[in-house]
Each structure stands twice: as structure tokens, then as C-alpha cells.
């Protein structure tokens, strides 16, 4: 844009806008550029070395930016500490220098000078050393697949890329079904993928696409978002990687099955029922919850959702019916069809979050939070904020952590992150739900 404006007084971006929104200004644009005001070029930077990129040469860059009359701007595409390869395609450019000058001769001289710098001193790249072949091999040849790299999954993919891993993006559904999640990438995060594997209902086909390069070793398959948990389990198990397996995948994603697994393990679990019938739900409420006229409280929610979507505190049978109708048969924000409705007892008390990471069944707590949930804008459980706690801050925190470790065991989670929500209800912890993925947002 900058070069085109200086050379011809117009650019493609503005012309595109005019073509849709301003017929008069569009008509004023020449059919082709005929009047030159300056000479312009973009010098794509060619890297001739392979190894670990350290930095751009300060002296060369100072000469380009301060002493070259054609210089108009630049970008560097290489990241310090990251393995780089020799430029062969547009995907391996090292960067670009934007040039413009009234004198064609001066422009060409500056262009040629930069080209000579590329070959000799512009880039500081540490060549693979015979003393540390394992380090270079690991950086070059290892990849991690992230299933649905949205929300904190995007941050996970970015951080893995900074460590030198190739990043494979895998999608658990067609992208139109994941449209609500595609915007959940933290602002300012620049993310690119070495391979994108679109959804395929054949798990073996997906696995083959992830392992089709003989020069790359797939190191792990991780769930980036809630929607990716089941597929990550399936792929990691099939490929023989570190995996929670598929035996308890249903319990890790379906809130009703989750609660029943916790109950079966002998832990306090919420009273609940799932059904496609409002009559069955009403019967269960009267027989199991036995609400009093002035103390009617039950929770109605989708069975597979996240972020408190569709979670409603109902204070009457009429409200239960309305919530039921608003959930059943609708597609939720995870792109999943609500085939049944979950109704649970209302748990009085403070809600906490326990964020853990596990390896081989060893569960480490990385954070405990206390939610500040309140009613707002017609919703009953708006999260205004959350406070970070230590075990010493509140007497019940230790009991909540101990309980949550048993919950994670009951759900067959031996590896990876978990994001658990627990209520402290009448003197004991009770699971609200747990996701086998990182805390949403950005972790």
C-alpha cells in the first residue's frame, strides 16, 4: 500500500473499498497505472542458511534504515531462537524491505546492496553443531497436534511453536459448526500452523494425515478446546501417544455421565436427571428434589456446553419448562445439538475453580480460583471476576483440592490439563463439572 501510493497515488485496498462503496471515486481511478511519481519495490529477504536464528545484524539494519534513501519500512518474519530453513518459497521468506525512490538508479543500487547483505551478513544464524545434534534434530523433527486450537488452545499452540515444535491444527467438526469458537483467539496473538487437518469422520484417515511425513515425529495430540477432547483422546490412543484413552471419554464430555461416574466412585455428586421429556423431568423434580413452594430451585442446562451457556436457575415449574424449551433441539455455542436436557439440584455456596495438570496420574494444582458469579442482564450466573487463592487463604481449599484429585481419577484422567468447577455446599465439596482441557480464555 505504501509503495503503491508513493509511486502511483493509489492502492488496491482503497480501490477495493471504492468498488463497493464509492462509484465516483472508483471511476476516477485509471484503468492502469500510467503516471509514475516514483520507482518502487519490495525486497523479499532471502535466507541462505539453516539453523537457529539469533538476530538481524545491527550494523546492516542501521545502514538500510538510516543511510538508504529508498527505505520506507520493513518486516522480519523470523523469530529469535527458532529454527529456520533456507528460503525456497514464500513460506520461508525471512522478511521484506519496502523501497521507493524518484531515481530508478538509486532504487536499484539500494536493492542490490540489500541482496549482497543477505548473502553475507544480514542474518545471524547459528549453524547446526556437531556437538549438539540431538537438540537440532528435536527442533526440526517434532510436531504437536492441537485439536480445535481456539481460546487457550490457541495460546497453547503459540507457546509450543515458540519452543520449536511444528504445530498441526486438527478440527473436530466442519468449521461452519465451530464458527462460534473461531473468534475465540486472544487478541494480539499471531498464530500460524505447519499443517491444517480438516475434519474427517474416519479417525484412521486423520491419524494417517498427522503422520504422513517421514521427517517429522508427532510428539503429542492435545485438546485445544472443549470440543476437541474426544477426538484428542481417540487420536492419541490410536497413535500410541500419551493418552487418557477412550474408555472414559463420554464421562469427560457428557455432564450427566460425568456426575454418575463421580457418584459411582463414592464421592459426593449432584442429584440429576437427563431427559428429552419435560413430563419425566417434572416427575423427577417432585420425587427427588421435593421443593417447597417458597424454596423451589433447580438448575437446567445443556448436557454438552461450556462457559455457562444455557445454565438457568429455575424457581418454578413454569421456568423449568421455559428453560427446557430454550435448550432442547438447539445447537449450542460449541456447535453441538442439544439432544437432551440436564436438570440438577441447586448447590448453595461459593463456587471454586481447580486448574490442574497431570502426568502418569500425578495431579498437580497450578491454580485455585474463587468465582464472583452474580445475576446480571437477565442471566443468573454472570462471572464478574475471580480471585486467585492459595491453600492457606481459606480452610476449605485443601479439602476441595483433595476432592478434585479423586474426581479426576474417577474420570480416568491421567495426563494433561483439567479445569474443574466445584461448589462448597453445606460443608463439603461437590463437583459442578470438569473439562479435560485448559482454563478457557487464555489459561
Coordinates of C-alpha atoms in Angstrom, one line a residue:
X1 CA 0.0 0.0 0.0
X2 CA 2.7 2.5 1.0
X3 CA 4.8 1.8 -2.1
X4 CA 1.8 2.0 -4.5
X5 CA 0.6 5.3 -3.0
X6 CA 4.0 6.9 -3.4
X7 CA 4.6 5.5 -6.9
X8 CA 1.1 5.8 -8.4
X9 CA -1.1 7.7 -6.0
X10 CA -3.4 4.8 -5.5
X11 CA -3.5 1.3 -4.0
X12 CA -5.5 -1.9 -4.2
X13 CA -7.1 -1.7 -0.7
X14 CA -8.6 1.7 -1.3
X15 CA -9.7 0.7 -4.8
X16 CA -11.5 -2.3 -3.4
X17 CA -13.4 -0.1 -0.9
X18 CA -14.3 2.3 -3.7
X19 CA -15.5 -0.5 -5.9
X20 CA -18.1 -1.4 -3.3
X21 CA -18.9 1.9 -1.7
X22 CA -18.0 4.9 -3.8
X23 CA -18.7 4.7 -7.5
X24 CA -17.5 8.2 -8.3
X25 CA -14.0 7.7 -6.8
X26 CA -13.8 4.2 -8.3
X27 CA -14.5 5.7 -11.8
X28 CA -11.7 8.2 -11.2
X29 CA -9.1 5.5 -10.9
X30 CA -7.1 5.0 -14.2
X31 CA -7.7 1.7 -15.9
X32 CA -4.0 1.0 -15.5
X33 CA -1.1 3.0 -13.9
X34 CA 0.4 5.3 -16.4
X35 CA 1.8 8.2 -14.5
X36 CA 4.8 7.4 -12.4
X37 CA 5.7 9.5 -9.4
X38 CA 8.5 7.3 -8.1
X39 CA 10.0 3.8 -8.5
X40 CA 9.1 1.2 -6.0
X41 CA 10.0 -2.3 -5.0
X42 CA 9.5 -4.8 -2.2
X43 CA 12.7 -6.7 -1.5
X44 CA 11.7 -10.1 0.0
X45 CA 14.6 -11.2 2.2
X46 CA 16.2 -14.5 1.2
X47 CA 17.8 -16.6 3.8
X48 CA 20.7 -18.8 2.7
X49 CA 21.4 -20.6 6.0
X50 CA 19.8 -23.3 8.1
X51 CA 20.0 -23.4 11.8
X52 CA 18.9 -21.4 14.9
X53 CA 18.0 -17.7 14.1
X54 CA 19.6 -15.4 16.6
X55 CA 19.1 -11.8 15.3
X56 CA 19.3 -9.4 12.4
X57 CA 22.7 -7.7 12.1
X58 CA 22.5 -4.3 13.8
X59 CA 25.1 -2.6 11.5
X60 CA 23.4 -3.9 8.4
X61 CA 19.9 -2.9 9.6
X62 CA 21.2 0.6 10.6
X63 CA 22.7 1.1 7.2
X64 CA 19.4 0.0 5.5
X65 CA 17.1 2.1 7.7
X66 CA 19.2 5.2 8.2
X67 CA 21.5 5.5 5.2
X68 CA 19.4 4.2 2.3
X69 CA 17.3 6.9 0.7
X70 CA 14.9 4.3 -0.8
X71 CA 14.0 2.7 2.6
X72 CA 10.3 3.0 3.5
X73 CA 9.8 0.2 6.0
X74 CA 10.5 -3.4 6.8
X75 CA 9.2 -6.6 8.4
X76 CA 11.2 -9.6 9.8
X77 CA 9.4 -12.9 9.7
X78 CA 12.0 -14.8 11.7
X79 CA 11.7 -15.3 15.5
X80 CA 14.9 -15.4 17.7
X81 CA 15.6 -18.9 19.0
X82 CA 13.6 -20.6 16.3
X83 CA 14.9 -23.0 13.7
X84 CA 15.0 -21.5 10.2
X85 CA 15.5 -23.1 6.8
X86 CA 16.8 -21.8 3.5
X87 CA 14.3 -19.7 1.6
X88 CA 12.7 -21.7 -1.2
X89 CA 9.1 -20.5 -1.2
X90 CA 7.1 -17.5 0.0
X91 CA 6.5 -19.5 3.3
X92 CA 10.2 -19.4 4.1
X93 CA 11.0 -15.7 3.3
X94 CA 13.0 -14.1 6.1
X95 CA 11.2 -10.8 5.8
X96 CA 10.9 -7.8 3.5
X97 CA 12.2 -4.3 2.9
X98 CA 9.9 -1.7 1.3
X99 CA 11.7 0.6 -1.1
X100 CA 10.7 3.7 -3.1
X101 CA 12.7 6.4 -4.8
X102 CA 12.3 9.1 -7.5
X103 CA 15.5 7.7 -9.0
X104 CA 15.4 4.3 -10.6
X105 CA 19.2 4.0 -10.5
X106 CA 19.3 4.7 -6.7
X107 CA 16.5 2.3 -6.1
X108 CA 18.3 -0.5 -8.0
X109 CA 21.6 0.3 -6.2
X110 CA 19.8 0.0 -2.8
X111 CA 18.1 -3.2 -3.9
X112 CA 21.4 -4.7 -4.9
X113 CA 23.1 -3.7 -1.7
X114 CA 20.4 -5.5 0.4
X115 CA 20.8 -8.5 -1.8
X116 CA 24.5 -8.7 -1.1
X117 CA 23.9 -8.3 2.6
X118 CA 21.5 -11.3 2.5
X119 CA 24.3 -13.5 1.2
X120 CA 26.9 -12.4 3.7
X121 CA 26.0 -10.6 7.0
X122 CA 22.3 -9.6 7.3
X123 CA 21.2 -12.7 9.4
X124 CA 22.9 -14.2 12.4
X125 CA 22.0 -17.9 12.2
X126 CA 23.7 -20.5 14.4
X127 CA 24.5 -23.5 12.2
X128 CA 23.8 -27.0 13.5
X129 CA 26.7 -28.1 15.6
X130 CA 28.2 -31.5 15.7
X131 CA 28.4 -31.1 19.5
X132 CA 24.6 -30.9 19.9
X133 CA 22.9 -32.9 17.1
X134 CA 20.1 -34.1 19.4
X135 CA 18.9 -30.6 20.1
X136 CA 18.7 -29.5 16.5
X137 CA 17.1 -32.8 15.4
X138 CA 14.4 -32.4 18.1
X139 CA 13.6 -28.9 17.0
X140 CA 13.5 -29.8 13.3
X141 CA 11.6 -33.0 13.5
X142 CA 9.0 -32.8 16.3
X143 CA 5.3 -31.8 15.9
X144 CA 2.3 -31.4 18.2
X145 CA -1.3 -31.7 17.0
X146 CA -3.8 -29.4 18.7
X147 CA -7.4 -30.4 18.2
X148 CA -9.5 -27.2 17.9
X149 CA -6.9 -24.6 18.6
X150 CA -9.3 -21.9 20.0
X151 CA -9.3 -19.9 23.2
X152 CA -6.5 -21.1 25.4
X153 CA -5.8 -23.8 22.8
X154 CA -4.5 -21.0 20.5
X155 CA -2.1 -19.9 23.3
X156 CA -1.1 -23.5 23.8
X157 CA -0.3 -23.8 20.1
X158 CA 1.6 -20.5 20.1
X159 CA 3.7 -21.4 23.1
X160 CA 4.5 -24.8 21.6
X161 CA 5.7 -23.1 18.4
X162 CA 8.0 -20.8 20.4
X163 CA 9.6 -23.9 21.8
X164 CA 10.4 -25.0 18.2
X165 CA 7.6 -27.6 17.6
X166 CA 5.8 -27.7 14.4
X167 CA 2.1 -27.2 15.0
X168 CA -0.6 -29.2 13.4
X169 CA -4.2 -27.8 13.7
X170 CA -6.9 -30.5 13.7
X171 CA -10.6 -29.8 13.7
X172 CA -13.2 -32.0 15.4
X173 CA -16.0 -30.8 13.2
X174 CA -16.6 -28.9 10.0
X175 CA -15.5 -25.3 10.5
X176 CA -19.1 -24.0 10.0
X177 CA -20.1 -25.9 13.1
X178 CA -17.2 -24.3 15.0
X179 CA -17.9 -20.8 13.9
X180 CA -18.7 -19.6 17.4
X181 CA -15.2 -20.7 18.5
X182 CA -13.2 -19.3 15.7
X183 CA -13.3 -15.8 17.1
X184 CA -12.0 -17.1 20.5
X185 CA -8.4 -16.4 19.8
X186 CA -6.7 -14.0 22.2
X187 CA -6.2 -10.5 20.7
X188 CA -2.6 -9.8 19.5
X189 CA -1.7 -13.5 19.2
X190 CA 0.0 -14.2 15.9
X191 CA -0.5 -17.9 15.1
X192 CA 0.3 -20.0 12.1
X193 CA 0.2 -23.7 11.5
X194 CA 2.6 -26.0 9.8
X195 CA -0.3 -28.3 8.8
X196 CA -4.0 -28.0 8.9
X197 CA -6.0 -31.2 9.1
X198 CA -9.7 -30.7 8.4
X199 CA -12.4 -32.8 9.9
X200 CA -12.9 -36.3 8.8
X201 CA -15.2 -38.8 10.4
X202 CA -12.7 -41.6 9.8
X203 CA -10.2 -41.4 12.7
X204 CA -7.7 -43.6 10.9
X205 CA -7.6 -41.1 8.0
X206 CA -7.0 -38.2 10.4
X207 CA -4.2 -40.2 12.1
X208 CA -2.6 -41.0 8.7
X209 CA -2.6 -37.3 7.7
X210 CA -0.9 -36.4 11.0
X211 CA 1.9 -39.0 10.4
X212 CA 2.5 -38.8 6.7
X213 CA 5.8 -37.0 6.9
X214 CA 8.8 -39.4 7.4
X215 CA 10.9 -36.4 8.5
X216 CA 8.6 -35.3 11.3
X217 CA 7.8 -37.2 14.6
X218 CA 4.4 -36.5 16.1
X219 CA 5.1 -35.9 19.8
X220 CA 1.6 -35.4 21.2
X221 CA -2.0 -34.8 20.4
X222 CA -3.7 -32.2 22.7
X223 CA -7.2 -30.8 23.1
X224 CA -7.2 -27.1 22.5
X225 CA -10.8 -26.5 23.4
X226 CA -13.7 -28.4 25.0
X227 CA -14.9 -29.6 21.6
X228 CA -11.5 -31.3 20.9
X229 CA -11.4 -33.5 24.0
X230 CA -12.9 -36.7 22.5
X231 CA -11.0 -36.5 19.2
X232 CA -7.8 -35.9 21.0
X233 CA -8.4 -39.0 23.1
X234 CA -9.2 -41.1 20.0
X235 CA -6.2 -39.9 18.0
X236 CA -3.6 -40.1 20.8
X237 CA -4.8 -43.6 21.7
X238 CA -4.7 -44.8 18.1
X239 CA -1.3 -43.4 17.5
X240 CA 0.2 -44.9 20.7
X241 CA 1.0 -41.5 22.2
X242 CA 0.5 -40.3 25.8
X243 CA -3.3 -40.5 26.2
X244 CA -6.2 -40.7 28.5
X245 CA -7.7 -43.3 26.2
X246 CA -11.3 -43.6 25.1
X247 CA -12.7 -45.8 27.9
X248 CA -14.0 -42.7 29.8
X249 CA -14.3 -40.2 27.0
X250 CA -18.0 -40.0 27.4
X251 CA -17.7 -39.2 31.1
X252 CA -15.2 -36.5 30.4
X253 CA -17.5 -34.6 28.0
X254 CA -21.1 -35.5 28.9
X255 CA -22.1 -33.7 32.1
X256 CA -24.7 -36.4 33.1
X257 CA -22.3 -39.3 32.6
X258 CA -19.6 -37.2 34.4
X259 CA -21.8 -36.8 37.5
X260 CA -22.7 -40.5 37.6
X261 CA -19.0 -41.6 37.3
X262 CA -18.2 -39.4 40.3
X263 CA -21.1 -40.9 42.3
X264 CA -20.0 -44.4 41.3
X265 CA -16.6 -43.6 42.7
X266 CA -18.2 -43.0 46.1
X267 CA -17.8 -39.2 46.0
X268 CA -20.4 -36.6 46.7
X269 CA -22.2 -35.9 43.4
X270 CA -25.0 -33.6 42.4
X271 CA -28.5 -35.1 42.1
X272 CA -29.5 -35.1 38.5
X273 CA -31.7 -36.3 35.6
X274 CA -31.4 -36.1 31.9
X275 CA -34.3 -36.4 29.6
X276 CA -36.0 -35.4 26.3
X277 CA -39.3 -35.3 28.1
X278 CA -40.5 -32.4 30.2
X279 CA -43.0 -34.7 31.9
X280 CA -40.2 -37.0 33.1
X281 CA -38.2 -34.1 34.4
X282 CA -41.2 -32.6 36.3
X283 CA -41.8 -36.1 37.9
X284 CA -38.2 -36.3 38.9
X285 CA -38.2 -32.9 40.5
X286 CA -41.2 -33.6 42.7
X287 CA -39.9 -37.1 43.7
X288 CA -36.2 -36.4 44.2
X289 CA -35.8 -32.7 45.0
X290 CA -39.1 -32.3 46.7
X291 CA -39.0 -28.5 46.5
X292 CA -41.0 -26.4 48.9
X293 CA -43.4 -23.7 47.5
X294 CA -41.2 -20.9 48.7
X295 CA -37.9 -22.6 48.1
X296 CA -38.1 -24.0 44.5
X297 CA -34.6 -24.0 43.0
X298 CA -33.2 -26.4 40.3
X299 CA -30.6 -25.9 37.6
X300 CA -31.4 -26.6 34.0
X301 CA -28.6 -26.8 31.5
X302 CA -27.4 -28.4 28.2
X303 CA -25.5 -31.7 28.6
X304 CA -22.6 -30.7 26.4
X305 CA -21.7 -27.0 26.5
X306 CA -19.2 -24.6 28.1
X307 CA -18.9 -21.1 29.5
X308 CA -22.2 -21.3 31.5
X309 CA -24.2 -21.3 28.2
X310 CA -27.8 -22.1 28.8
X311 CA -27.4 -22.7 32.5
X312 CA -30.6 -21.4 34.2
X313 CA -31.6 -21.2 37.8
X314 CA -35.3 -22.0 37.8
X315 CA -37.6 -21.1 40.7
X316 CA -40.8 -22.7 39.4
X317 CA -42.1 -25.5 37.1
X318 CA -43.0 -22.8 34.5
X319 CA -39.4 -21.6 34.5
X320 CA -38.2 -25.2 34.1
X321 CA -40.5 -25.6 31.1
X322 CA -39.2 -22.4 29.5
X323 CA -35.6 -23.3 30.0
X324 CA -36.3 -26.8 28.7
X325 CA -37.8 -25.4 25.5
X326 CA -34.9 -23.0 25.0
X327 CA -32.3 -25.8 25.1
X328 CA -33.7 -29.0 23.6
X329 CA -33.1 -29.3 19.8
X330 CA -30.9 -26.2 19.7
X331 CA -27.3 -26.0 18.5
X332 CA -25.1 -24.6 21.3
X333 CA -22.0 -22.4 21.1
X334 CA -19.8 -25.5 20.8
X335 CA -21.6 -26.4 17.6
X336 CA -23.3 -29.4 19.2
X337 CA -27.0 -30.3 19.0
X338 CA -28.7 -30.4 22.4
X339 CA -30.4 -33.8 22.2
X340 CA -31.4 -33.9 25.8
X341 CA -31.7 -31.5 28.8
X342 CA -29.9 -31.9 32.1
X343 CA -31.6 -30.9 35.4
X344 CA -29.7 -30.8 38.7
X345 CA -30.2 -29.9 42.3
X346 CA -29.2 -26.3 43.1
X347 CA -26.0 -26.3 45.1
X348 CA -25.9 -23.4 47.5
X349 CA -22.4 -22.0 48.3
X350 CA -19.3 -20.5 46.9
X351 CA -18.0 -21.8 43.6
X352 CA -14.3 -22.5 43.1
X353 CA -12.1 -23.5 40.2
X354 CA -9.3 -26.0 40.4
X355 CA -6.9 -26.0 37.5
X356 CA -4.6 -29.0 37.4
X357 CA -2.1 -30.6 35.1
X358 CA -1.4 -34.4 35.3
X359 CA 1.2 -36.8 34.1
X360 CA 1.0 -40.5 34.6
X361 CA -1.7 -40.0 37.2
X362 CA 0.2 -37.4 39.2
X363 CA -2.1 -34.4 39.5
X364 CA -0.5 -31.0 40.2
X365 CA -2.6 -28.0 41.0
X366 CA -1.5 -24.9 39.2
X367 CA -4.2 -22.5 40.4
X368 CA -7.3 -22.3 42.6
X369 CA -9.8 -19.5 42.0
X370 CA -12.9 -18.3 43.7
X371 CA -15.6 -17.2 41.2
X372 CA -17.5 -13.9 41.6
X373 CA -20.7 -15.0 39.9
X374 CA -23.8 -12.9 40.1
X375 CA -27.0 -12.2 38.2
X376 CA -26.9 -9.6 35.5
X377 CA -28.7 -8.7 32.3
X378 CA -31.3 -11.4 32.8
X379 CA -28.8 -14.2 33.4
X380 CA -28.3 -15.8 36.7
X381 CA -24.7 -16.8 36.7
X382 CA -22.6 -14.0 35.1
X383 CA -19.0 -14.2 36.1
X384 CA -17.8 -10.7 37.2
X385 CA -14.4 -11.9 38.1
X386 CA -12.3 -14.5 40.0
X387 CA -9.8 -14.3 42.8
X388 CA -6.6 -16.4 42.9
X389 CA -6.2 -18.4 46.1
X390 CA -3.5 -20.4 47.9
X391 CA -4.2 -23.3 50.2
X392 CA -3.6 -21.0 53.2
X393 CA -6.2 -18.4 52.2
X394 CA -9.4 -20.4 53.0
X395 CA -9.7 -23.5 55.2
X396 CA -11.8 -25.4 52.6
X397 CA -9.3 -25.0 49.8
X398 CA -7.3 -28.1 50.8
X399 CA -10.4 -30.2 51.0
X400 CA -11.5 -29.0 47.6
X401 CA -8.2 -29.9 46.1
X402 CA -8.2 -33.4 47.6
X403 CA -11.7 -34.0 46.4
X404 CA -10.9 -32.8 42.9
X405 CA -7.9 -35.1 42.6
X406 CA -10.3 -38.0 43.3
X407 CA -12.8 -36.7 40.7
X408 CA -10.0 -36.6 38.1
X409 CA -9.1 -40.2 38.9
X410 CA -12.7 -41.2 38.7
X411 CA -12.9 -39.8 35.1
X412 CA -9.8 -41.7 34.0
X413 CA -7.7 -38.6 33.5
X414 CA -4.0 -39.5 33.9
X415 CA -2.4 -36.9 31.5
X416 CA -2.9 -33.3 30.6
X417 CA -4.8 -30.3 31.9
X418 CA -8.1 -30.2 33.7
X419 CA -10.4 -27.2 34.6
X420 CA -12.7 -28.2 37.4
X421 CA -15.5 -26.2 38.9
X422 CA -16.5 -27.2 42.5
X423 CA -19.1 -25.8 44.9
X424 CA -18.5 -25.8 48.6
X425 CA -22.0 -26.9 49.6
X426 CA -23.2 -27.5 53.2
X427 CA -19.7 -28.2 54.5
X428 CA -18.4 -30.4 51.6
X429 CA -17.2 -30.1 48.0
X430 CA -19.5 -31.1 45.2
X431 CA -18.5 -31.2 41.5
X432 CA -20.2 -28.8 39.1
X433 CA -18.2 -30.0 36.1
X434 CA -14.7 -30.5 34.9
X435 CA -13.2 -30.1 31.4
X436 CA -10.2 -32.1 30.3
X437 CA -8.6 -29.0 28.8
X438 CA -7.0 -25.8 29.9
X439 CA -8.9 -23.0 31.7
X440 CA -10.7 -21.0 28.9
X441 CA -9.8 -17.5 27.8
X442 CA -6.0 -17.7 27.8
X443 CA -5.3 -20.0 30.7

